[in-house]
Rosetta silent file (secondary structure, phi, psi, omega in degrees, C-alpha in Angstrom):
SEQUENCE: MSKKINTRTLTAAALIIALHIVFVRLVSLGNTSVRISLGFFTTAVAGMIFGPLGGGAVAAIADILGTILFSKGEVYFFPLTISEFLYGFGFGMILHNKSFSALKLSILTAVQFIIINLFINSVWLYFYFIMIVGSPRGYWVIFSGRLAAALINMPMQIIGINLICRY
SCORE:     score description
SCORE:     0.000 S_00000001
   1 L     0.000  171.733 -150.325  -19.751   -8.549  -13.343 S_00000001
   2 L   -67.061  145.509 -175.091  -17.973   -7.220  -10.785 S_00000001
   3 L   -52.693   -9.751 -176.170  -15.988   -3.962  -10.727 S_00000001
   4 L  -128.595  149.561 -166.731  -12.989   -6.087   -9.389 S_00000001
   5 L  -140.451  103.711 -149.590  -12.269   -9.301  -10.936 S_00000001
   6 L  -126.046 -154.850 -137.400   -9.931  -11.168   -8.466 S_00000001
   7 H   -90.109  -20.891 -156.838   -8.673  -15.025   -8.728 S_00000001
   8 H   -69.101  -41.536  176.468  -12.396  -16.439   -7.282 S_00000001
   9 H   -58.371  -87.070  -57.144  -14.513  -14.424  -10.242 S_00000001
  10 H  -143.969  -41.220 -164.127  -11.847  -15.773  -12.925 S_00000001
  11 H   -95.149  -12.120  166.893  -11.785  -19.213  -11.727 S_00000001
  12 H   -67.548  -33.701  166.840  -15.904  -19.363  -11.334 S_00000001
  13 H   -71.022  -40.737  167.663  -15.959  -18.179  -15.131 S_00000001
  14 H   -40.230  -42.407  176.579  -13.675  -20.794  -16.399 S_00000001
  15 H  -108.032   13.980  141.702  -15.636  -23.280  -15.257 S_00000001
  16 H   -64.948  -31.062  178.978  -19.088  -22.211  -16.561 S_00000001
  17 H   -84.153  -65.105  161.264  -17.201  -21.934  -19.911 S_00000001
  18 H   -13.568  -83.330  156.503  -16.025  -25.177  -19.530 S_00000001
  19 H   -39.470  -17.554  140.388  -18.990  -26.446  -18.432 S_00000001
  20 H   -74.804  -40.848  155.951  -20.830  -24.926  -21.451 S_00000001
  21 H   -16.382  -78.773  163.651  -18.206  -26.153  -23.798 S_00000001
  22 H   -34.334  -74.712  175.685  -19.150  -29.632  -22.501 S_00000001
  23 H   -32.208  -64.271 -160.650  -22.978  -28.822  -22.955 S_00000001
  24 H   -74.389  -58.170 -157.397  -23.042  -27.307  -26.295 S_00000001
  25 H  -104.262    7.509  165.911  -20.201  -29.307  -28.198 S_00000001
  26 L  -115.983  -46.292 -125.646  -20.179  -33.127  -26.494 S_00000001
  27 L  -131.754   45.328 -171.241  -23.201  -33.164  -24.856 S_00000001
  28 L  -127.698  154.998  178.062  -25.417  -32.183  -28.239 S_00000001
  29 E  -114.942  121.477  162.364  -27.864  -33.394  -30.444 S_00000001
  30 E   154.541 -145.793  156.325  -27.492  -31.433  -34.234 S_00000001
  31 E  -149.330 -147.410 -177.489  -25.198  -30.124  -36.453 S_00000001
  32 L   -50.964  -39.629 -174.597  -24.273  -26.084  -37.407 S_00000001
  33 L   -83.924   -5.286 -179.637  -27.628  -25.279  -38.366 S_00000001
  34 E  -169.779  135.807 -153.598  -29.764  -26.630  -35.547 S_00000001
  35 E  -146.695  138.999  155.817  -28.714  -27.668  -32.358 S_00000001
  36 E   -99.529  107.200  177.528  -30.225  -29.138  -28.997 S_00000001
  37 L  -120.667 -164.054   73.130  -28.006  -28.527  -25.747 S_00000001
  38 L   -10.125  -25.625 -162.923  -27.912  -27.865  -22.721 S_00000001
  39 L   -91.403   71.370  103.556  -25.780  -24.811  -22.943 S_00000001
  40 L   -59.643  -43.919  149.677  -28.558  -22.218  -22.262 S_00000001
  41 H   -26.016  -69.608  178.991  -27.586  -23.543  -18.682 S_00000001
  42 H   -76.373  -19.974  172.510  -24.409  -22.159  -18.128 S_00000001
  43 H   -79.601  -43.956  159.973  -25.526  -18.662  -19.750 S_00000001
  44 H   -62.172  -38.324  179.859  -28.055  -18.322  -17.592 S_00000001
  45 H   -65.986  -33.002 -179.520  -25.837  -18.781  -14.347 S_00000001
  46 H   -68.224  -28.749  153.013  -23.391  -16.760  -16.008 S_00000001
  47 H   -34.467  -78.091  175.054  -25.847  -13.931  -16.074 S_00000001
  48 H   -56.360  -66.453 -160.485  -27.047  -14.247  -12.805 S_00000001
  49 H   -98.367   21.651  166.466  -24.180  -14.226  -11.118 S_00000001
  50 H  -109.233  -24.103  178.065  -21.550  -11.703  -13.473 S_00000001
  51 L    90.223 -165.277 -175.469  -24.416   -9.771  -14.438 S_00000001
  52 H   -70.396  -40.549  162.749  -25.130   -8.385  -18.191 S_00000001
  53 H   -76.998  -56.077  151.615  -21.479   -7.900  -19.555 S_00000001
  54 H    -7.054  -62.115  173.560  -20.176  -10.381  -17.672 S_00000001
  55 H  -101.756   10.118 -179.017  -22.182  -12.744  -18.757 S_00000001
  56 H   -95.708   -6.442 -176.572  -22.449  -11.912  -22.652 S_00000001
  57 H  -102.248  -36.856 -179.659  -18.189  -11.911  -22.238 S_00000001
  58 H   -82.527  -51.960  170.038  -18.430  -15.632  -20.872 S_00000001
  59 L   -51.354  -31.596  160.757  -20.749  -16.449  -22.819 S_00000001
  60 L  -106.255   37.177 -175.351  -18.940  -15.346  -25.961 S_00000001
  61 L  -113.071  -20.383 -171.554  -15.396  -16.394  -24.716 S_00000001
  62 L  -102.513   -4.240  160.423  -17.413  -20.128  -24.606 S_00000001
  63 L  -112.012  -41.678 -171.535  -18.243  -20.424  -28.260 S_00000001
  64 H   -60.616  -18.631 -169.888  -14.978  -18.792  -29.590 S_00000001
  65 H  -121.149   19.616  123.620  -12.861  -21.829  -27.439 S_00000001
  66 H   -51.472  -56.193 -156.494  -15.730  -24.298  -28.235 S_00000001
  67 H   -82.229  -30.587 -163.928  -15.600  -23.626  -31.823 S_00000001
  68 L  -100.638  -20.599  171.713  -11.768  -23.830  -31.669 S_00000001
  69 L   -96.000  -24.620 -176.665  -10.998  -26.793  -29.754 S_00000001
  70 L  -114.702   78.238  169.950  -14.440  -28.998  -30.823 S_00000001
  71 L   -87.766  -66.862 -151.069  -15.807  -27.504  -34.335 S_00000001
  72 L   117.332  -27.588 -167.879  -16.748  -30.567  -36.064 S_00000001
  73 L   112.137   13.204  173.062  -15.523  -29.040  -39.851 S_00000001
  74 L   -61.473  143.885  172.972  -17.274  -25.828  -38.397 S_00000001
  75 L  -128.668  133.228 -172.044  -15.144  -22.785  -39.201 S_00000001
  76 L   -59.397  158.016 -155.086  -15.643  -20.112  -36.855 S_00000001
  77 L  -136.985  115.888  151.136  -18.370  -16.983  -38.209 S_00000001
  78 L   -11.334  -98.794 -155.279  -18.107  -13.558  -35.601 S_00000001
  79 L   -11.953  -58.335 -137.749  -22.316  -13.249  -35.814 S_00000001
  80 H   -83.058  -43.565 -164.055  -22.637  -16.369  -34.031 S_00000001
  81 H   -88.926  -12.252  156.281  -20.320  -15.485  -31.291 S_00000001
  82 H   -37.804  -68.418 -164.349  -22.235  -12.164  -31.391 S_00000001
  83 H   -76.714    4.911  169.787  -25.779  -13.583  -30.699 S_00000001
  84 H   -85.891  -19.897 -176.717  -24.185  -15.827  -28.302 S_00000001
  85 H   -93.358  -31.880  165.881  -23.003  -12.561  -26.171 S_00000001
  86 H   -65.311  -27.463  161.562  -26.310  -11.187  -26.711 S_00000001
  87 H   -50.598  -35.578  150.767  -27.861  -14.201  -24.625 S_00000001
  88 H   -63.662  -56.653 -173.623  -25.466  -13.647  -21.868 S_00000001
  89 H   -69.403   27.949  150.466  -25.796  -10.097  -21.591 S_00000001
  90 H   -86.151  -74.810  168.536  -30.095  -10.981  -21.511 S_00000001
  91 H   -32.886  -31.148 -177.320  -29.893  -13.074  -19.026 S_00000001
  92 H  -100.896  -18.013  162.371  -27.630  -11.125  -16.940 S_00000001
  93 H   -68.787  -30.073 -175.790  -30.175   -8.121  -17.355 S_00000001
  94 H   -78.344  -79.542 -138.654  -33.248  -10.568  -16.464 S_00000001
  95 H   -91.187    1.257 -165.431  -31.521  -12.487  -13.612 S_00000001
  96 L  -102.851  120.772  168.212  -28.944  -10.541  -12.061 S_00000001
  97 L    65.316   29.767 -155.745  -29.885   -9.140   -8.762 S_00000001
  98 L  -137.551  127.283  175.647  -33.362   -9.095   -9.955 S_00000001
  99 L   -82.409  168.084  165.657  -36.818  -10.353   -8.415 S_00000001
 100 L  -164.710  149.264  146.206  -38.678  -12.191  -11.206 S_00000001
 101 L   -84.396  159.577 -179.726  -41.723  -14.250  -11.290 S_00000001
 102 H   -86.980    0.985  143.936  -41.641  -17.146  -13.179 S_00000001
 103 H   -47.495  -84.106 -161.349  -44.418  -15.442  -15.625 S_00000001
 104 H   -61.804  -33.501  144.691  -42.356  -12.626  -16.490 S_00000001
 105 H   -20.816  -93.405  156.020  -39.358  -15.280  -16.624 S_00000001
 106 H    -8.127  -57.366 -168.235  -40.728  -17.147  -18.941 S_00000001
 107 H   -63.311  -61.606  179.497  -42.051  -14.284  -21.013 S_00000001
 108 H   -38.379  -27.897  177.967  -38.686  -12.725  -21.094 S_00000001
 109 H   -85.277  -42.819  178.023  -36.703  -16.344  -21.796 S_00000001
 110 H   -43.100  -55.777 -148.872  -39.378  -16.782  -24.861 S_00000001
 111 H   -93.758  -38.219 -135.189  -38.866  -13.318  -26.061 S_00000001
 112 H  -122.092  -37.077 -172.152  -35.196  -13.434  -25.884 S_00000001
 113 H   -64.068 -109.478  165.461  -35.522  -17.254  -27.856 S_00000001
 114 H   -13.018  -69.429 -173.391  -37.029  -16.056  -30.837 S_00000001
 115 H   -35.399  -87.837  167.371  -35.718  -12.515  -31.080 S_00000001
 116 H    -6.621  -88.109  174.760  -31.949  -14.545  -31.088 S_00000001
 117 H   -36.392 -104.010  176.946  -32.674  -18.000  -32.051 S_00000001
 118 H   -21.051  -59.878 -166.875  -34.997  -18.177  -34.327 S_00000001
 119 H  -109.511  -48.468  160.025  -34.424  -14.970  -36.272 S_00000001
 120 H   -32.225  -67.825 -161.146  -31.029  -13.354  -35.768 S_00000001
 121 H   -75.949  -28.608  166.195  -29.056  -16.309  -35.536 S_00000001
 122 H   -76.261  -34.335  167.310  -30.956  -17.703  -38.705 S_00000001
 123 H   -68.705  -11.099  165.364  -29.776  -15.024  -40.993 S_00000001
 124 H   -76.719  -33.779 -171.798  -26.406  -15.352  -39.821 S_00000001
 125 H   -52.553  -29.181 -177.829  -26.349  -19.135  -40.497 S_00000001
 126 H   -67.380  -32.619 -167.347  -27.778  -17.881  -44.199 S_00000001
 127 H   -71.620  -48.005 -101.622  -25.029  -15.143  -44.396 S_00000001
 128 H  -105.592  -49.186 -178.821  -22.424  -18.371  -42.812 S_00000001
 129 H   -80.301  -22.336  160.369  -23.584  -20.817  -45.906 S_00000001
 130 H   -61.865  -56.953 -166.223  -23.105  -18.335  -48.605 S_00000001
 131 H   -87.909  -19.412 -166.725  -19.619  -17.010  -47.281 S_00000001
 132 L  -124.116  -31.659 -155.868  -17.891  -19.903  -45.492 S_00000001
 133 L  -106.550  -23.089 -161.502  -19.582  -22.929  -46.987 S_00000001
 134 L    54.048   30.201  175.961  -20.256  -21.955  -50.753 S_00000001
 135 L  -142.922   95.558  161.763  -23.868  -23.476  -50.837 S_00000001
 136 L   -43.984  129.858  170.533  -26.447  -21.232  -50.462 S_00000001
 137 L  -138.643  147.597 -151.310  -29.179  -21.918  -48.696 S_00000001
 138 L   -95.555  140.822  -65.277  -32.332  -20.307  -48.626 S_00000001
 139 L  -135.536  -20.190  156.848  -33.397  -18.409  -45.796 S_00000001
 140 H   -54.369  -59.666  168.352  -36.452  -20.292  -45.326 S_00000001
 141 H  -102.140   16.812  166.238  -35.253  -23.627  -44.823 S_00000001
 142 H   -72.448  -48.928 -175.104  -32.851  -22.582  -42.404 S_00000001
 143 H   -51.218  -70.921  175.780  -35.668  -20.418  -40.441 S_00000001
 144 H   -41.272  -18.536 -168.608  -38.101  -24.155  -40.796 S_00000001
 145 H   -90.090  -52.713 -172.911  -35.335  -26.402  -39.517 S_00000001
 146 H   -55.654  -23.486  161.693  -34.452  -23.968  -36.909 S_00000001
 147 H   -37.476  -76.751 -143.391  -38.435  -23.816  -36.172 S_00000001
 148 H   -71.884  -38.612 -165.868  -38.842  -27.493  -35.807 S_00000001
 149 L   -88.822   10.918  141.594  -35.811  -27.604  -32.767 S_00000001
 150 H   -49.757  -31.635  178.778  -37.360  -24.437  -30.852 S_00000001
 151 H   -78.069  -23.416 -165.034  -40.298  -26.413  -30.172 S_00000001
 152 H  -116.367  -41.602  166.698  -38.654  -28.991  -28.289 S_00000001
 153 H   -50.146   -6.585 -106.342  -35.654  -26.161  -27.218 S_00000001
 154 L  -157.579  -76.520  145.316  -37.615  -23.539  -26.078 S_00000001
 155 H   -39.473  -90.089 -166.864  -40.270  -25.481  -22.992 S_00000001
 156 H   -17.422  -50.237  142.481  -36.845  -26.713  -22.192 S_00000001
 157 H   -30.901  -47.745 -146.342  -35.606  -23.352  -21.751 S_00000001
 158 H   -87.963  -44.238 -179.468  -38.180  -21.995  -20.133 S_00000001
 159 H   -64.679  -59.031 -177.646  -38.661  -24.811  -17.904 S_00000001
 160 H   -73.912  -34.077 -161.445  -34.452  -24.936  -16.526 S_00000001
 161 H   -93.342  -38.929  140.852  -34.117  -21.698  -16.261 S_00000001
 162 H    -1.103  -77.330  155.982  -37.307  -21.657  -14.105 S_00000001
 163 H   -38.723  -58.541 -179.233  -35.626  -24.542  -11.802 S_00000001
 164 H   -69.570  -23.569  138.166  -33.058  -22.882  -12.007 S_00000001
 165 L   -86.678   -1.829  146.106  -33.698  -19.288  -10.111 S_00000001
 166 L   -86.373  -30.141  138.099  -35.815  -20.905   -7.933 S_00000001
 167 L   -49.880    0.000    0.000  -32.567  -22.633   -6.650 S_00000001
């Protein structure tokens, strides 16, 4: 994020947060553990515009507000917000004021998706189901469901982010 926070910056961040909430909470398929959505577009744009810290902050705020406003029976779980921050931070590192190639961007998006979404979020959800829901599910049960969704999400993210960055 720039050193100076002004009205234009706050307005742009608020619009991106609102779009993120719409994409993730209102126009998505799935449930708590497996979700297919277009929220990665707004996270990538936030990272591109505001940089690593700003992109992470926008993603984290969008996650918190989205959970509070449109939870669909979910309970807020802070570790998942950490993952959202890492997504925004990663996109900021990759996209903010940098030249990139489609191959480099695809590889970095895939690595970020695999590490954060598949592995870290599966661990968070494992603990979520034990501590919050009270019905433990095995890690590999959660992971295998998320892996199936990843076969749809990851190519969609790679193509979508390459298109955003091109234009």
